[in-house]
Short mmCIF file of C-alpha atoms in Angstrom, two decimals:
data_model
loop_
_atom_site.label_atom_id
_atom_site.label_comp_id
_atom_site.label_asym_id
_atom_site.label_seq_id
_atom_site.Cartn_x
_atom_site.Cartn_y
_atom_site.Cartn_z
CA MET A 1 60.89 36.87 2.14
CA THR A 2 61.34 33.13 2.42
CA THR A 3 58.00 32.14 3.96
CA ASP A 4 55.83 30.40 1.37
CA VAL A 5 52.49 32.13 0.72
CA THR A 6 49.40 30.06 -0.05
CA ILE A 7 46.22 31.79 -1.19
CA ILE A 8 42.91 29.95 -1.18
CA GLY A 9 40.63 31.47 -3.82
CA ALA A 10 41.29 33.01 -7.24
CA GLY A 11 38.79 35.84 -7.07
CA LEU A 12 39.74 39.47 -7.60
CA GLY A 13 41.18 39.91 -4.11
CA GLY A 14 43.30 36.76 -4.11
CA LEU A 15 44.62 37.46 -7.60
CA THR A 16 45.48 41.07 -6.74
CA LEU A 17 47.46 39.81 -3.76
CA ALA A 18 49.22 37.23 -5.93
CA ARG A 19 50.11 39.88 -8.51
CA VAL A 20 51.56 42.29 -5.93
CA LEU A 21 53.57 39.47 -4.35
CA HIS A 22 54.87 38.45 -7.79
CA LEU A 23 55.96 42.04 -8.52
CA ASN A 24 57.91 41.97 -5.25
CA GLY A 25 59.58 38.65 -5.96
CA ILE A 26 57.66 36.74 -3.27
CA PRO A 27 56.73 33.17 -4.26
CA VAL A 28 53.02 32.51 -4.10
CA THR A 29 50.56 29.78 -5.09
CA VAL A 30 46.82 30.25 -5.52
CA HIS A 31 44.48 27.27 -5.10
CA GLU A 32 41.07 27.60 -6.74
CA ALA A 33 38.11 25.22 -6.53
CA GLU A 34 36.91 25.91 -10.07
CA PRO A 35 38.36 23.50 -12.64
CA SER A 36 39.40 26.22 -15.10
CA PRO A 37 39.22 30.00 -15.66
CA ALA A 38 36.21 29.48 -17.93
CA ALA A 39 34.31 27.15 -15.59
CA ARG A 40 31.52 29.67 -14.95
CA ALA A 41 30.44 33.20 -15.71
CA GLN A 42 32.14 35.72 -13.44
CA GLY A 43 29.26 38.06 -12.80
CA GLY A 44 28.37 41.37 -14.36
CA MET A 45 29.54 44.96 -14.28
CA LEU A 46 31.75 46.46 -11.61
CA ASP A 47 32.31 50.14 -10.97
CA ILE A 48 35.94 50.49 -9.96
CA HIS A 49 36.29 53.18 -7.32
CA GLU A 50 38.96 55.85 -7.42
CA ASP A 51 39.79 55.45 -3.72
CA THR A 52 39.89 51.64 -3.48
CA GLY A 53 39.83 49.49 -6.61
CA GLN A 54 41.83 51.84 -8.81
CA PRO A 55 44.74 52.25 -6.33
CA ALA A 56 44.75 48.46 -5.92
CA LEU A 57 45.12 47.97 -9.67
CA ALA A 58 47.83 50.62 -9.74
CA ALA A 59 49.73 48.71 -7.04
CA ALA A 60 49.36 45.64 -9.26
CA GLY A 61 50.83 47.56 -12.20
CA LEU A 62 47.67 47.05 -14.27
CA THR A 63 46.21 50.53 -14.66
CA GLU A 64 46.72 50.63 -18.42
CA GLU A 65 45.17 47.18 -18.88
CA PHE A 66 42.25 48.18 -16.66
CA ARG A 67 41.65 51.36 -18.67
CA GLY A 68 41.47 49.24 -21.79
CA LEU A 69 38.47 47.38 -20.33
CA VAL A 70 36.39 50.44 -19.41
CA LEU A 71 33.03 50.57 -21.19
CA ALA A 72 32.36 54.12 -22.31
CA GLY A 73 29.06 55.62 -21.21
CA ARG A 74 28.28 53.05 -18.56
CA GLN A 75 28.54 55.51 -15.66
CA ALA A 76 25.20 56.92 -16.82
CA VAL A 77 22.54 56.36 -14.19
CA ARG A 78 18.80 56.81 -13.99
CA VAL A 79 16.09 56.32 -11.39
CA LEU A 80 12.58 55.38 -12.49
CA ASP A 81 9.31 55.35 -10.62
CA THR A 82 7.43 52.07 -10.73
CA ASP A 83 5.17 53.49 -13.46
CA GLY A 84 8.21 54.10 -15.67
CA THR A 85 8.47 57.85 -15.04
CA VAL A 86 12.11 58.97 -15.13
CA LEU A 87 12.83 60.76 -11.85
CA PHE A 88 16.59 61.18 -12.26
CA ASP A 89 18.77 60.83 -15.33
CA LYS A 90 22.47 61.59 -15.44
CA ALA A 91 24.55 60.98 -18.54
CA ASP A 92 28.13 59.71 -18.40
CA ASP A 93 30.15 62.84 -19.18
CA GLY A 94 33.47 61.13 -18.62
CA THR A 95 34.23 62.89 -15.34
CA GLY A 96 32.94 60.21 -12.96
CA GLY A 97 35.40 58.44 -10.72
CA ARG A 98 33.91 54.95 -11.00
CA PRO A 99 34.41 53.57 -14.51
CA GLU A 100 32.56 50.36 -15.30
CA VAL A 101 34.18 47.12 -16.48
CA GLN A 102 33.06 43.53 -16.88
CA ARG A 103 34.08 41.48 -13.86
CA GLY A 104 35.22 38.48 -15.91
CA GLU A 105 37.45 40.65 -18.10
CA LEU A 106 39.02 42.26 -15.03
CA ARG A 107 39.72 38.85 -13.54
CA GLN A 108 41.34 37.77 -16.80
CA ILE A 109 43.87 40.61 -16.86
CA LEU A 110 44.88 39.62 -13.33
CA LEU A 111 45.24 35.97 -14.37
CA ASP A 112 47.27 36.97 -17.45
CA SER A 113 49.63 39.01 -15.27
CA LEU A 114 50.75 35.97 -13.27
CA PRO A 115 53.36 33.38 -14.26
CA ALA A 116 51.99 30.13 -15.62
CA GLY A 117 51.26 27.67 -12.84
CA THR A 118 50.64 30.29 -10.16
CA VAL A 119 46.96 29.31 -10.01
CA ARG A 120 46.24 25.64 -9.36
CA TRP A 121 42.76 24.87 -10.71
CA GLY A 122 40.40 22.21 -9.36
CA ARG A 123 41.83 22.56 -5.85
CA LYS A 124 38.79 22.87 -3.61
CA ALA A 125 39.73 23.40 0.03
CA ALA A 126 37.75 21.06 2.25
CA GLY A 127 39.22 22.01 5.62
CA VAL A 128 42.13 23.57 7.47
CA ARG A 129 43.87 22.99 10.77
CA ALA A 130 46.56 24.77 12.74
CA LEU A 131 49.76 22.83 13.33
CA GLY A 132 51.37 25.35 15.64
CA GLY A 133 54.32 27.64 15.12
CA GLY A 134 52.48 29.57 12.44
CA ARG A 135 52.11 26.50 10.19
CA ASN A 136 48.71 25.49 8.87
CA GLU A 137 47.53 22.46 6.93
CA VAL A 138 44.99 22.63 4.12
CA THR A 139 43.09 19.51 3.07
CA PHE A 140 41.59 19.50 -0.42
CA ALA A 141 38.49 17.72 -1.68
CA ASP A 142 40.62 15.14 -3.49
CA GLY A 143 42.23 14.13 -0.18
CA SER A 144 45.58 15.80 -0.81
CA THR A 145 47.09 18.16 1.76
CA LEU A 146 49.64 20.93 1.98
CA VAL A 147 51.35 22.69 4.85
CA THR A 148 52.11 26.38 4.55
CA GLY A 149 53.81 29.04 6.62
CA LEU A 150 51.48 31.80 5.50
CA LEU A 151 47.86 31.03 4.59
CA VAL A 152 45.48 33.63 3.15
CA GLY A 153 41.77 32.94 2.95
CA ALA A 154 40.47 34.71 -0.15
CA ASP A 155 37.76 32.11 -0.53
CA GLY A 156 34.62 34.18 -0.19
CA ALA A 157 31.48 34.07 1.91
CA TRP A 158 31.73 30.43 2.98
CA SER A 159 35.47 30.51 3.60
CA ARG A 160 37.12 27.29 4.75
CA VAL A 161 40.01 29.31 6.17
CA ARG A 162 37.92 31.65 8.35
CA PRO A 163 37.37 29.09 11.16
CA LEU A 164 41.08 29.29 12.01
CA LEU A 165 40.46 32.89 13.06
CA SER A 166 36.78 33.35 13.84
CA ASP A 167 33.60 31.43 14.55
CA ALA A 168 31.51 34.02 12.69
CA THR A 169 29.30 32.73 9.88
CA PRO A 170 27.30 34.67 7.29
CA GLU A 171 23.66 35.34 8.14
CA TYR A 172 20.81 35.95 5.74
CA THR A 173 20.04 39.66 5.44
CA GLY A 174 16.34 39.18 4.82
CA LYS A 175 16.75 40.09 1.16
CA SER A 176 17.40 38.19 -2.06
CA VAL A 177 17.77 39.11 -5.70
CA VAL A 178 16.67 37.20 -8.77
CA GLU A 179 19.18 37.60 -11.59
CA THR A 180 18.28 37.69 -15.30
CA TYR A 181 19.86 38.56 -18.66
CA LEU A 182 18.32 40.02 -21.82
CA PHE A 183 20.52 39.76 -24.93
CA ASP A 184 20.74 42.09 -27.97
CA ALA A 185 18.38 44.33 -26.05
CA PRO A 186 17.84 47.26 -28.47
CA VAL A 187 16.64 44.81 -31.15
CA ARG A 188 14.94 42.08 -29.12
CA HIS A 189 13.80 44.09 -26.07
CA PRO A 190 13.57 47.74 -27.17
CA ALA A 191 11.21 48.90 -24.41
CA ALA A 192 13.37 47.46 -21.62
CA ALA A 193 16.51 48.79 -23.31
CA ALA A 194 15.03 52.28 -23.49
CA ALA A 195 14.05 52.10 -19.81
CA VAL A 196 17.52 51.05 -18.66
CA GLY A 197 19.32 53.59 -20.83
CA GLY A 198 23.03 53.56 -21.47
CA GLY A 199 24.29 52.69 -18.01
CA SER A 200 22.44 51.57 -14.89
CA MET A 201 18.81 51.92 -13.87
CA MET A 202 17.07 51.57 -10.52
CA ALA A 203 13.43 51.46 -9.53
CA LEU A 204 12.14 50.59 -6.09
CA ALA A 205 9.16 50.37 -3.78
CA PRO A 206 9.04 49.13 -0.18
CA GLY A 207 10.44 45.61 -0.15
CA ARG A 208 10.88 45.49 -3.93
CA GLU A 209 13.58 46.71 -6.32
CA ILE A 210 14.71 46.37 -9.91
CA PHE A 211 18.33 47.18 -10.69
CA ALA A 212 19.77 46.76 -14.18
CA HIS A 213 22.99 47.43 -16.13
CA ARG A 214 23.64 47.70 -19.83
CA GLU A 215 26.70 45.50 -20.31
CA ARG A 216 28.93 44.80 -23.28
CA ASP A 217 27.18 43.87 -26.57
CA ASP A 218 23.95 45.54 -25.42
CA THR A 219 23.19 42.86 -22.85
CA LEU A 220 20.86 43.93 -20.05
CA HIS A 221 21.76 42.34 -16.70
CA ALA A 222 19.02 42.73 -14.12
CA TYR A 223 18.55 42.02 -10.43
CA LEU A 224 15.04 41.94 -9.01
CA GLY A 225 15.25 42.46 -5.28
CA LEU A 226 12.70 41.12 -2.82
CA ALA A 227 12.73 41.45 0.94
CA GLU A 228 11.36 38.05 1.91
CA PRO A 229 12.48 35.20 4.20
CA LEU A 230 14.27 32.24 2.68
CA ASP A 231 11.27 29.97 3.05
CA TRP A 232 9.29 32.33 0.79
CA PHE A 233 11.74 31.60 -2.00
CA ASP A 234 11.66 27.88 -1.18
CA ALA A 235 8.08 27.91 -2.46
CA VAL A 236 9.21 29.19 -5.89
CA ASP A 237 10.16 26.39 -8.29
CA PHE A 238 13.37 27.71 -9.86
CA THR A 239 13.79 24.40 -11.70
CA ASP A 240 10.91 25.60 -13.92
CA PRO A 241 12.22 28.89 -15.37
CA ALA A 242 8.91 30.02 -16.85
CA ALA A 243 6.98 29.34 -13.67
CA ALA A 244 9.64 31.01 -11.52
CA ALA A 245 9.70 34.10 -13.75
CA ALA A 246 5.91 34.34 -13.61
CA ARG A 247 5.91 34.01 -9.81
CA ILE A 248 8.53 36.70 -9.34
CA ALA A 249 6.82 38.98 -11.89
CA LYS A 250 3.62 38.70 -9.84
CA GLU A 251 5.41 40.56 -7.04
CA PHE A 252 5.81 43.51 -9.41
CA ASP A 253 2.17 43.70 -10.52
CA GLY A 254 1.30 47.26 -11.47
CA TRP A 255 4.86 48.19 -12.39
CA ALA A 256 5.50 49.48 -15.90
CA PRO A 257 5.77 46.69 -18.48
CA GLN A 258 9.15 47.95 -19.69
CA LEU A 259 10.42 47.24 -16.15
CA THR A 260 8.74 43.88 -15.61
CA GLU A 261 10.04 42.77 -19.01
CA LEU A 262 13.38 42.40 -17.25
CA ILE A 263 11.94 39.23 -15.69
CA THR A 264 9.12 38.24 -18.05
CA GLY A 265 11.23 38.71 -21.19
CA ALA A 266 14.50 37.34 -19.88
CA ASP A 267 16.63 35.24 -22.21
CA SER A 268 18.17 33.34 -19.29
CA ALA A 269 16.61 31.27 -16.55
CA PRO A 270 16.07 33.36 -13.40
CA VAL A 271 18.72 32.66 -10.77
CA LEU A 272 18.10 33.19 -7.07
CA ARG A 273 20.86 34.99 -5.15
CA PRO A 274 20.15 35.17 -1.40
CA LEU A 275 22.10 37.99 0.23
CA TYR A 276 24.23 37.14 3.27
CA ALA A 277 26.52 39.21 5.46
CA LEU A 278 29.01 38.77 8.26
CA PRO A 279 28.44 40.80 11.43
CA ALA A 280 29.31 44.45 10.95
CA GLY A 281 32.76 45.14 12.36
CA HIS A 282 33.83 41.50 12.07
CA ARG A 283 37.38 41.09 13.37
CA TRP A 284 39.61 38.52 15.03
CA GLU A 285 42.63 38.23 17.27
CA ARG A 286 45.98 37.80 15.56
CA VAL A 287 46.68 34.13 14.85
CA PRO A 288 50.16 33.28 13.56
CA GLY A 289 50.49 32.43 9.89
CA VAL A 290 46.96 33.13 8.65
CA THR A 291 44.70 36.01 7.61
CA LEU A 292 41.68 36.77 5.44
CA LEU A 293 40.72 39.20 2.71
CA GLY A 294 37.62 40.19 0.75
CA ASP A 295 34.32 38.47 1.52
CA ALA A 296 36.06 35.93 3.72
CA ALA A 297 36.94 38.84 6.03
CA HIS A 298 34.02 41.25 5.64
CA LEU A 299 31.10 39.89 3.63
CA LEU A 300 28.65 42.75 3.06
CA PRO A 301 25.25 43.02 1.44
CA PRO A 302 25.93 44.25 -2.10
CA ASN A 303 26.61 47.98 -1.81
CA GLY A 304 29.16 48.62 -4.54
CA GLU A 305 32.11 48.15 -2.19
CA GLY A 306 32.79 44.40 -2.05
CA ALA A 307 35.01 43.80 -5.09
CA ASN A 308 36.79 47.10 -4.63
CA LEU A 309 37.57 46.33 -1.00
CA ALA A 310 38.76 42.82 -1.88
CA MET A 311 41.27 44.19 -4.39
CA LEU A 312 42.43 46.85 -1.95
CA ASP A 313 42.82 44.18 0.75
CA GLY A 314 44.98 42.14 -1.63
CA ALA A 315 47.12 45.09 -2.64
CA GLU A 316 47.66 46.25 0.94
CA LEU A 317 48.44 42.77 2.24
CA GLY A 318 50.93 42.26 -0.58
CA GLY A 319 52.52 45.63 0.16
CA ALA A 320 52.75 44.85 3.88
CA LEU A 321 54.46 41.50 3.24
CA ALA A 322 56.92 43.18 0.89
CA ALA A 323 57.63 45.88 3.49
CA HIS A 324 58.37 43.28 6.21
CA PRO A 325 60.34 40.61 4.33
CA GLY A 326 61.79 39.01 7.44
CA ASP A 327 58.77 39.34 9.67
CA PRO A 328 55.45 38.15 8.20
CA GLU A 329 53.71 38.48 11.55
CA ALA A 330 54.52 42.20 11.61
CA ALA A 331 53.11 42.41 8.09
CA LEU A 332 49.86 40.67 9.06
CA THR A 333 49.51 42.86 12.15
CA ALA A 334 49.92 46.03 10.09
CA TYR A 335 47.52 44.79 7.42
CA GLU A 336 44.80 43.86 9.89
CA ALA A 337 45.16 47.15 11.78
CA ALA A 338 44.03 48.94 8.60
CA LEU A 339 41.63 46.23 7.43
CA PHE A 340 39.32 46.21 10.44
CA PRO A 341 38.33 49.90 10.55
CA ARG A 342 38.11 50.07 6.75
CA SER A 343 35.70 47.14 6.54
CA ALA A 344 33.66 48.47 9.49
CA ARG A 345 33.22 51.78 7.66
CA ALA A 346 32.20 49.98 4.48
CA ALA A 347 29.51 48.07 6.35
CA THR A 348 27.73 51.36 7.09
CA LEU A 349 27.53 52.38 3.43
CA GLY A 350 24.32 51.99 1.51
CA GLY A 351 23.88 54.75 -0.98
CA PRO A 352 22.96 54.58 -4.63
CA ASP A 353 25.19 51.61 -5.43
CA ALA A 354 23.39 49.29 -3.04
CA HIS A 355 21.49 46.25 -4.33
CA GLY A 356 18.69 44.69 -2.36
CA THR A 357 15.82 46.44 -0.67
CA ASP A 358 15.10 47.62 2.82
CA PRO A 359 11.51 46.92 3.87
CA ASP A 360 11.62 49.44 6.72
CA SER A 361 13.24 52.45 5.11
CA GLY A 362 14.27 53.84 1.77
CA THR A 363 11.86 55.30 -0.74
CA ILE A 364 12.28 56.24 -4.37
CA HIS A 365 12.67 59.84 -3.19
CA ASP A 366 15.49 58.83 -0.82
CA LEU A 367 17.23 57.20 -3.77
CA VAL A 368 16.93 60.33 -5.91
CA ALA A 369 18.20 62.41 -3.00
CA ALA A 370 21.23 60.13 -2.70
CA PHE A 371 22.19 61.02 -6.24
CA THR A 372 21.34 64.71 -6.13
CA GLY A 373 22.71 65.40 -2.65
CA ASP A 374 19.38 66.87 -1.51
CA GLU A 375 18.19 66.43 2.05
#
């Protein structure tokens, strides 16, 4: 294949694509807005699914490296009532198909698998325009431009590439989460550590949810979900961490103290994460020389599928380009034919991996039933 491939975004999906292209001898460059690989934390735990993320990593030739990152015991899961009563508790017996890894560590093995210079850091895409004939121009924030014969938008929710294909924009789902961390939890936060257990813990009530993971080094990473409009959160002063934590904790009055400690005892400032989504079944007509993957293509409310789908998108797009070396348009057509129904199916999934709360449905008993398989 002689067409140059330009990827915008060095997340898991874009890097998986770059790795598969590299394995197939296809030149590729990734442009990333962040100034360096260590510019920011890369999020928390990811469960890598046996039908999506794991095959993607196998296609990237990184299964062994991935296995080396797996945190033993983290597939344990428990569901607590708001009073702290344990309603469901399943240990990690090693037979689960969704081993847990740290997102930043997974990203690093992908970065390490690419030749030096593949990722260009500090290259924030500011806009794109079609030039015709399958060529597209990218303008970066520093004023520089490039023209490419094959452009892939792997640049997330607020993709700069998406407007070449679609006028869809993410919409607020009506839910947000407030993110916190508690460090050295068994020593400094023993009650919260005991509540979370060895893997993940969930507790919910209508419009409210607490979801937490035990990460590497006994860090507890929590998400407190609230189904409220954006202007409700505008009234919370997140520039004052103590005041913000107290305001969010107030919404969980009456919950067990070992649960509310995940906000009141946090060792990090609470961070607001509004949840957005693209329309379910988002798709576009084939446009020469450009496509999307991951959140740029199918942004979902967090349901355990996003990162896995992004990696699978990258692996399948890379495989399609390798299978059609003289005809990139045939490759993009084949890729999108599988992408659209797959992402539409994923948009219907909620299940026990979902973050965020549904004010109209979903009780603690529904959550337990999701794990036990009971009606």
